[in-house]
Amino acid sequence: MPKYHIAYLPGDGIGNDVMDAAKIVLDAIDLDAEYIHGDIGWEFWKTEGNPLPDRTVELLKETNCCLFGAITSKSNEDAEKELIPELRNKGIVYSGAIVTLRQELNLHTNMRYCKAYPGNPLNYRDDIDLVVFRENTEGLYAGVEFRPPSKEVFNALMTHKNMKKFEKISLDDIAVSCRIFTRNACQNIIRQAFEYAKKHNRGSVTLVEKPNVIRETSGMMVQEARRMAMEYPNIELWETNVDAMCMWLVKNPQDYDVLVSSNMFGDIISDLAAQLVGGLGFVASQNIGDNYAVFEPIHGSAPKYAGQYKVNPIAMILSVKLMLDWLGEKQYAKNLDQAVASVIKERKITTYDLGGTNTSLEMAETIVKKYEEL
Ligand code: NAI
Ligand code: MG
């Protein structure tokens, strides 16, 4: 019996391309593991009305962790249109599979590593090395939304004084997306950020929110961060508004160590930070729960490149590295990181984003060659 059972979920579009590349690496590493394919993505929405079939959730529960590629999501209108005729007009509503998966498995912490590998011509600077901690199950991604809101929901909202201006508007012309934070989740994500900073000798934790406007939710994050910062006298707490953070990241990205934010702002700043270290093809992430984790590149399914093996597989391969680390296979992880770093530095094999014409698979094979030379 293999030591690890790992769920293998390529998903849609380039999710398949980069997972094929990752498989080349996994085969070469020869971890004592079984990789079990699972269904997820748009195809299953269209044919089953559920992009994350129950059998996949069951599979995840029987495995140690999961590698995930990417999936496609579309608007409610397009989602309805693309359902097979038997499933249309049945009131089945699309909800994003990866967001559901994070919630179903309570993967409360999303970590995104934006590190400049030396020699990458796309680096904004070579000294960027920051980690974004993103709350992963609540906030604007909690999926508590209404279009149109029911009378009950609308009447409940009308008890708020600021709702006066919406009083005369038809319910059909109103859409509501709730931003819900719990104190527990705020404390958890901030704790993880400080603990990471402590463990890795990072000097600062930056809280990225917007408490001057979103006073209650962002306000609760600030309150908890200040309280917790007192337990870490050697780590500075910096507080930055999310809009200003975008400016600071472009201006002085090298100043930042650990960023912590809510679900949506964390998503946005990590794409921005990714571009500073080469783009979405370079940034890996982990979704961590108490006993389970899902590893994925931060990019999506990039439909226009699907099936062409053109995209950069490094974000996916670095997700494999994160998985090895999480499993405690530290030497494998370290060697894989070195192999990636040296392929980036050499610039002999480059995918389109780096100005080259090599395929995702050639990139993976080159990384394997380096790995084997170590
Ligand atoms: P995207 O990340 O798929 O692609 C945006 C652009 O980034 C691409 O057109 C390409 O120029 C570049 N890019 C992305 N990955 C790359 C790679 N590995 N190598 C080189 N260049 C790369 O984002 P987009 O276009 O906003 O979304 C496309 C679909 O993906 C949508 O359906 C969206 O909902 C979904 N999505 C899924 C995610 C997930 O599965 N976790 C995350 C983000 C988007
Ligand atoms: Mg994103």
Coordinates of C-alpha atoms and ligand atoms in Angstrom, one line a residue:
M1 CA 0.0 0.0 0.0
P2 CA 1.5 3.4 -1.0
K3 CA 2.3 5.8 1.8
Y4 CA 0.2 8.6 0.3
H5 CA -3.1 8.8 -1.5
I6 CA -3.3 12.0 -3.5
A7 CA -6.3 13.3 -5.3
Y8 CA -5.5 14.5 -8.8
L9 CA -8.0 17.1 -10.2
P10 CA -6.9 18.7 -13.5
G11 CA -10.2 20.5 -14.0
D12 CA -10.7 22.7 -17.1
G13 CA -8.6 24.4 -19.8
I14 CA -5.0 24.8 -19.0
G15 CA -5.6 23.0 -15.7
N16 CA -5.1 19.9 -17.9
D17 CA -2.0 21.2 -19.6
V18 CA -0.2 22.1 -16.4
M19 CA -1.3 19.0 -14.6
D20 CA 0.2 16.9 -17.4
A21 CA 3.4 18.8 -16.9
A22 CA 3.2 18.2 -13.2
K23 CA 2.7 14.5 -13.8
I24 CA 6.1 14.3 -15.5
V25 CA 7.6 15.8 -12.4
L26 CA 5.6 13.5 -10.0
D27 CA 6.7 10.4 -12.0
A28 CA 10.3 11.4 -11.8
I29 CA 10.2 12.2 -8.1
D30 CA 8.9 8.8 -7.5
L31 CA 7.2 9.6 -4.2
D32 CA 5.6 6.6 -2.6
A33 CA 2.1 7.8 -3.6
E34 CA -0.9 6.8 -5.6
Y35 CA -2.6 9.6 -7.6
I36 CA -6.3 9.3 -8.0
H37 CA -8.1 11.2 -10.7
G38 CA -11.2 13.2 -9.7
D39 CA -13.9 14.9 -11.7
I40 CA -14.3 18.7 -11.3
G41 CA -15.2 21.6 -13.6
W42 CA -17.4 23.0 -16.3
E43 CA -18.0 19.6 -18.0
F44 CA -19.7 18.3 -14.9
W45 CA -21.7 21.5 -14.4
K46 CA -23.1 21.1 -18.0
T47 CA -23.9 17.4 -17.7
E48 CA -24.7 16.9 -14.0
G49 CA -25.6 20.4 -12.8
N50 CA -22.7 20.3 -10.3
P51 CA -19.1 21.2 -11.1
L52 CA -18.0 19.5 -7.9
P53 CA -19.8 16.1 -7.9
D54 CA -20.4 14.4 -4.5
R55 CA -18.1 11.5 -5.6
T56 CA -15.2 14.0 -5.9
V57 CA -15.8 15.3 -2.4
E58 CA -15.9 11.7 -1.1
L59 CA -12.6 11.0 -2.9
L60 CA -11.0 14.0 -1.3
K61 CA -12.1 12.7 2.1
E62 CA -10.3 9.5 1.5
T63 CA -7.0 11.0 0.4
N64 CA -4.2 12.8 2.2
C65 CA -4.3 15.9 0.1
C66 CA -5.1 17.1 -3.4
L67 CA -3.4 18.6 -6.4
F68 CA -5.7 20.8 -8.4
G69 CA -5.3 22.5 -11.8
A70 CA -7.9 25.1 -12.6
I71 CA -11.5 25.4 -13.5
T72 CA -13.7 27.6 -15.7
S73 CA -16.6 29.6 -14.2
K74 CA -19.1 31.7 -16.1
S75 CA -21.9 34.1 -15.3
N76 CA -25.3 32.7 -14.1
E77 CA -26.8 33.4 -17.4
D78 CA -24.2 31.5 -19.4
A79 CA -24.2 28.7 -16.9
E80 CA -27.9 28.2 -17.3
K81 CA -27.6 28.3 -21.1
E82 CA -24.8 25.6 -21.2
L83 CA -26.6 23.1 -19.1
I84 CA -27.9 20.0 -21.0
P85 CA -31.6 20.5 -21.8
E86 CA -32.8 18.0 -19.2
L87 CA -31.3 20.1 -16.4
R88 CA -32.4 23.6 -17.6
N89 CA -35.2 25.5 -15.9
K90 CA -34.9 23.4 -12.8
G91 CA -33.6 26.2 -10.6
I92 CA -30.1 24.7 -10.4
V93 CA -27.8 27.5 -9.6
Y94 CA -24.1 27.5 -10.4
S95 CA -21.6 27.9 -7.6
G96 CA -17.9 27.9 -8.2
A97 CA -16.3 24.5 -7.5
I98 CA -13.0 25.6 -6.0
V99 CA -14.8 28.0 -3.6
T100 CA -17.3 25.3 -2.6
L101 CA -14.4 22.8 -2.1
R102 CA -12.6 25.2 0.2
Q103 CA -15.8 25.6 2.2
E104 CA -16.8 21.9 2.2
L105 CA -13.3 20.9 3.5
N106 CA -12.9 24.0 5.7
L107 CA -9.6 24.9 4.1
H108 CA -9.6 28.2 6.0
T109 CA -6.1 29.4 5.1
N110 CA -4.9 30.3 1.6
M111 CA -1.2 31.0 1.3
R112 CA 0.3 32.4 -1.9
Y113 CA 4.0 32.7 -2.4
C114 CA 5.2 35.6 -4.5
K115 CA 8.9 35.1 -4.7
A116 CA 11.2 36.4 -7.4
Y117 CA 13.5 33.6 -8.7
P118 CA 16.8 35.2 -9.6
G119 CA 17.4 35.6 -13.3
N120 CA 13.7 35.6 -14.3
P121 CA 13.6 38.4 -17.0
L122 CA 10.0 39.1 -16.0
N123 CA 10.9 40.0 -12.4
Y124 CA 10.1 43.5 -11.4
R125 CA 12.9 43.3 -9.0
D126 CA 15.0 40.3 -7.9
D127 CA 14.5 40.9 -4.1
I128 CA 10.8 40.3 -3.9
D129 CA 9.8 37.6 -1.5
L130 CA 6.4 37.9 0.1
V131 CA 3.6 35.6 1.2
V132 CA 0.0 36.5 1.1
F133 CA -2.3 34.9 3.7
R134 CA -5.9 35.0 2.4
E135 CA -8.9 34.1 4.5
N136 CA -10.4 31.3 2.4
T137 CA -14.0 30.5 3.4
E138 CA -15.8 33.7 4.2
G139 CA -16.1 37.4 3.2
L140 CA -17.4 38.2 -0.2
Y141 CA -16.8 34.6 -1.3
A142 CA -19.2 33.1 1.2
G143 CA -21.7 32.8 -1.5
V144 CA -24.5 34.6 0.4
E145 CA -26.0 36.6 -2.5
F146 CA -29.4 37.6 -3.8
R147 CA -30.6 38.7 -7.2
P148 CA -33.3 39.7 -6.8
P149 CA -33.4 39.7 -3.0
S150 CA -36.6 38.2 -1.6
K151 CA -39.1 40.5 0.2
E152 CA -37.9 39.1 3.5
V153 CA -34.3 39.8 2.8
F154 CA -35.1 43.3 1.5
N155 CA -37.3 44.1 4.5
A156 CA -34.6 43.0 6.9
L157 CA -32.1 45.2 5.1
M158 CA -34.5 48.1 5.2
T159 CA -34.0 48.3 8.9
H160 CA -30.6 49.9 8.2
K161 CA -30.7 53.6 7.9
N162 CA -28.5 53.7 4.8
M163 CA -31.0 51.6 2.9
K164 CA -33.3 54.6 2.5
K165 CA -31.9 55.4 -0.9
F166 CA -32.8 52.0 -2.2
E167 CA -36.4 52.1 -0.9
K168 CA -38.1 52.9 -4.2
I169 CA -36.1 50.6 -6.4
S170 CA -37.7 47.5 -7.8
L171 CA -36.4 44.3 -6.3
D172 CA -35.6 43.0 -9.8
D173 CA -33.1 45.8 -10.1
I174 CA -31.2 45.1 -7.0
A175 CA -28.4 42.6 -6.4
V176 CA -26.9 41.9 -3.0
S177 CA -23.6 40.2 -2.1
C178 CA -22.9 39.9 1.6
R179 CA -19.4 40.3 3.1
I180 CA -19.5 38.2 6.2
F181 CA -16.6 37.9 8.6
T182 CA -16.5 35.9 11.8
R183 CA -14.1 36.8 14.6
N184 CA -12.9 33.2 14.7
A185 CA -11.8 33.3 11.0
C186 CA -10.2 36.8 11.4
Q187 CA -8.2 35.5 14.4
N188 CA -7.2 32.3 12.6
I189 CA -5.9 34.0 9.4
I190 CA -4.0 36.7 11.4
R191 CA -2.6 34.0 13.8
Q192 CA -1.3 32.0 10.8
A193 CA 0.3 35.1 9.3
F194 CA 2.1 36.0 12.6
E195 CA 3.2 32.4 13.3
Y196 CA 4.6 32.1 9.8
A197 CA 6.5 35.4 10.2
K198 CA 7.9 34.2 13.5
K199 CA 9.0 30.8 12.2
H200 CA 10.6 32.4 9.1
N201 CA 12.2 35.4 10.8
R202 CA 10.1 37.9 8.9
G203 CA 10.1 41.4 10.3
S204 CA 6.6 42.5 9.5
V205 CA 3.0 41.4 9.0
T206 CA 0.9 43.8 6.9
L207 CA -2.8 43.8 7.3
V208 CA -4.5 44.8 4.0
E209 CA -8.1 45.9 4.5
K210 CA -10.3 49.1 4.1
P211 CA -11.5 49.9 7.6
N212 CA -12.1 53.5 6.9
V213 CA -15.0 52.6 4.6
I214 CA -15.9 49.0 5.3
R215 CA -16.0 49.7 9.0
E216 CA -17.5 46.6 10.4
T217 CA -15.8 43.7 8.6
S218 CA -12.5 45.3 7.9
G219 CA -12.8 47.0 11.4
M220 CA -13.0 43.6 13.1
M221 CA -9.9 42.4 11.2
V222 CA -8.0 45.5 12.4
Q223 CA -9.1 45.0 16.0
E224 CA -8.0 41.4 16.1
A225 CA -4.7 42.1 14.4
R226 CA -3.8 44.8 16.9
R227 CA -4.7 42.6 19.7
M228 CA -2.7 39.7 18.4
A229 CA 0.3 41.8 17.4
M230 CA 1.0 42.4 21.2
E231 CA 1.9 38.7 21.5
Y232 CA 4.6 39.1 18.8
P233 CA 6.8 42.0 20.0
N234 CA 9.5 41.2 17.5
I235 CA 7.2 41.5 14.5
E236 CA 5.8 44.8 13.3
L237 CA 2.2 45.1 12.4
W238 CA 1.7 47.4 9.4
E239 CA -1.9 48.4 8.4
T240 CA -2.6 49.4 4.8
N241 CA -5.7 50.1 2.9
V242 CA -6.1 47.8 0.0
D243 CA -6.2 50.5 -2.7
A244 CA -3.0 52.0 -1.3
M245 CA -1.5 48.5 -1.0
C246 CA -1.7 48.1 -4.8
M247 CA 0.3 51.3 -5.1
W248 CA 2.9 50.3 -2.5
L249 CA 3.3 46.9 -4.1
V250 CA 4.1 48.5 -7.4
K251 CA 6.4 51.1 -5.7
N252 CA 8.3 49.1 -3.0
P253 CA 7.4 45.4 -3.2
Q254 CA 10.7 44.5 -1.6
D255 CA 9.6 46.1 1.7
Y256 CA 6.9 43.5 2.4
D257 CA 7.2 40.1 4.1
V258 CA 3.8 38.7 5.0
L259 CA 0.5 40.2 3.9
V260 CA -2.7 39.1 5.5
S261 CA -6.2 39.9 4.1
S262 CA -9.7 38.8 3.7
N263 CA -10.9 36.5 0.8
M264 CA -11.5 39.0 -2.0
F265 CA -8.7 41.5 -1.2
G266 CA -6.3 38.6 -0.8
D267 CA -7.2 37.3 -4.2
I268 CA -6.7 40.7 -5.8
I269 CA -3.4 41.6 -4.2
S270 CA -1.9 38.2 -4.9
D271 CA -2.5 38.5 -8.6
L272 CA -0.9 41.9 -8.5
A273 CA 2.1 40.6 -6.5
A274 CA 2.3 37.6 -8.9
Q275 CA 2.9 39.9 -11.8
L276 CA 5.9 41.4 -10.0
V277 CA 7.6 38.0 -10.0
G278 CA 6.9 37.0 -13.5
G279 CA 3.1 36.6 -13.7
L280 CA 0.5 34.0 -13.0
G281 CA 2.7 31.3 -14.5
F282 CA 5.0 31.5 -11.4
V283 CA 2.8 31.6 -8.3
A284 CA 1.7 28.6 -6.4
S285 CA -0.7 28.4 -3.5
Q286 CA -1.9 26.1 -0.8
N287 CA -5.4 25.9 0.8
I288 CA -4.8 24.6 4.2
G289 CA -7.3 23.1 6.7
D290 CA -6.8 21.4 10.0
N291 CA -6.1 18.0 8.4
Y292 CA -6.3 18.4 4.7
A293 CA -4.8 20.6 2.0
V294 CA -5.3 21.4 -1.7
F295 CA -2.4 22.7 -3.8
E296 CA -3.0 24.8 -6.9
P297 CA -1.5 27.5 -9.1
I298 CA -3.2 30.8 -8.5
H299 CA -4.1 31.2 -12.2
G300 CA -7.3 30.1 -13.8
S301 CA -8.2 27.9 -16.8
A302 CA -7.0 30.5 -19.4
P303 CA -9.4 29.1 -22.0
K304 CA -7.7 30.7 -25.0
Y305 CA -4.5 28.6 -24.3
A306 CA -6.3 25.4 -23.4
G307 CA -4.8 22.2 -24.8
Q308 CA -2.0 24.0 -26.6
Y309 CA 0.7 23.2 -24.0
K310 CA 1.9 26.7 -24.3
V311 CA 1.5 28.0 -20.8
N312 CA 4.1 28.1 -18.1
P313 CA 3.8 25.0 -15.8
I314 CA 6.0 26.4 -13.1
A315 CA 3.2 27.7 -10.9
M316 CA 1.8 24.1 -10.9
I317 CA 5.1 22.5 -10.4
L318 CA 5.8 24.8 -7.4
S319 CA 2.4 23.7 -6.1
V320 CA 3.8 20.2 -6.1
K321 CA 6.7 21.5 -4.2
L322 CA 4.4 23.0 -1.6
M323 CA 2.6 19.7 -1.3
L324 CA 5.9 17.9 -0.7
D325 CA 6.7 20.3 2.0
W326 CA 3.3 19.9 3.7
L327 CA 3.7 16.2 3.6
G328 CA 7.0 16.5 5.4
E329 CA 9.0 15.4 2.4
K330 CA 11.4 18.3 2.8
Q331 CA 14.3 17.0 0.8
Y332 CA 12.2 16.3 -2.3
A333 CA 10.6 19.8 -1.9
K334 CA 14.0 21.5 -1.6
N335 CA 15.5 19.7 -4.6
L336 CA 12.4 20.5 -6.7
D337 CA 12.7 24.1 -5.8
Q338 CA 16.4 24.1 -6.8
A339 CA 15.6 22.5 -10.1
V340 CA 12.9 25.1 -10.9
A341 CA 15.3 27.9 -9.8
S342 CA 18.1 26.7 -12.1
V343 CA 15.8 26.2 -15.1
I344 CA 14.5 29.8 -14.6
K345 CA 18.0 31.1 -14.2
E346 CA 19.4 29.3 -17.3
R347 CA 16.7 30.6 -19.6
K348 CA 17.4 27.9 -22.2
I349 CA 13.8 26.4 -22.1
T350 CA 11.1 29.1 -22.0
T351 CA 7.4 29.1 -22.5
Y352 CA 5.5 31.9 -24.4
D353 CA 5.2 34.2 -21.3
L354 CA 9.0 34.2 -21.1
G355 CA 9.3 35.0 -24.8
G356 CA 10.0 31.4 -25.8
T357 CA 8.3 28.7 -27.8
N358 CA 8.9 25.6 -25.6
T359 CA 5.9 23.6 -24.5
S360 CA 4.7 23.2 -20.9
L361 CA 5.9 19.6 -21.2
E362 CA 9.4 20.5 -22.3
M363 CA 9.7 22.8 -19.4
A364 CA 8.6 20.0 -17.0
E365 CA 11.1 17.6 -18.6
T366 CA 13.9 20.1 -18.2
I367 CA 13.1 20.6 -14.6
V368 CA 13.2 16.8 -14.1
K369 CA 16.6 16.7 -15.8
K370 CA 17.9 19.3 -13.4
Y371 CA 16.3 17.5 -10.4
E372 CA 18.0 14.3 -11.4
E373 CA 21.4 16.0 -11.6
L374 CA 21.2 17.3 -8.0
Ligands
NAI1 P1 -6.6 33.2 -15.9 O1 -5.7 33.0 -14.8 O2 -7.2 31.9 -16.4 O3 -5.8 33.8 -17.1 C1 -5.5 35.2 -17.3 C2 -4.3 35.3 -18.2 O4 -3.1 35.1 -17.4 C3 -4.2 34.4 -19.3 O5 -4.9 34.8 -20.4 C4 -2.7 34.3 -19.6 O6 -2.4 35.5 -20.4 C5 -2.1 34.4 -18.2 N1 -1.8 33.1 -17.6 C6 -2.6 32.4 -16.8 N2 -2.0 31.3 -16.4 C7 -0.8 31.3 -17.1 C8 0.3 30.4 -17.2 N3 0.3 29.2 -16.5 N4 1.3 30.7 -18.0 C9 1.4 31.8 -18.6 N5 0.4 32.7 -18.6 C10 -0.7 32.5 -17.9 O7 -7.7 34.2 -15.5 P2 -9.1 34.6 -16.3 O8 -8.8 34.8 -17.7 O9 -9.6 35.8 -15.5 O10 -10.1 33.4 -16.1 C11 -10.3 32.3 -17.0 C12 -11.2 31.3 -16.3 O11 -10.5 30.7 -15.2 C13 -12.5 31.9 -15.8 O12 -13.5 31.0 -16.1 C14 -12.3 32.0 -14.3 O13 -13.5 31.9 -13.6 C15 -11.4 30.8 -14.0 N6 -10.5 31.0 -12.8 C16 -10.3 29.8 -12.1 C17 -9.5 29.8 -11.0 C18 -9.3 28.6 -10.3 O14 -9.6 27.5 -10.8 N7 -8.7 28.6 -9.1 C19 -8.8 31.1 -10.6 C20 -9.0 32.2 -11.5 C21 -9.8 32.1 -12.5
MG2 MG -7.5 34.9 -8.4

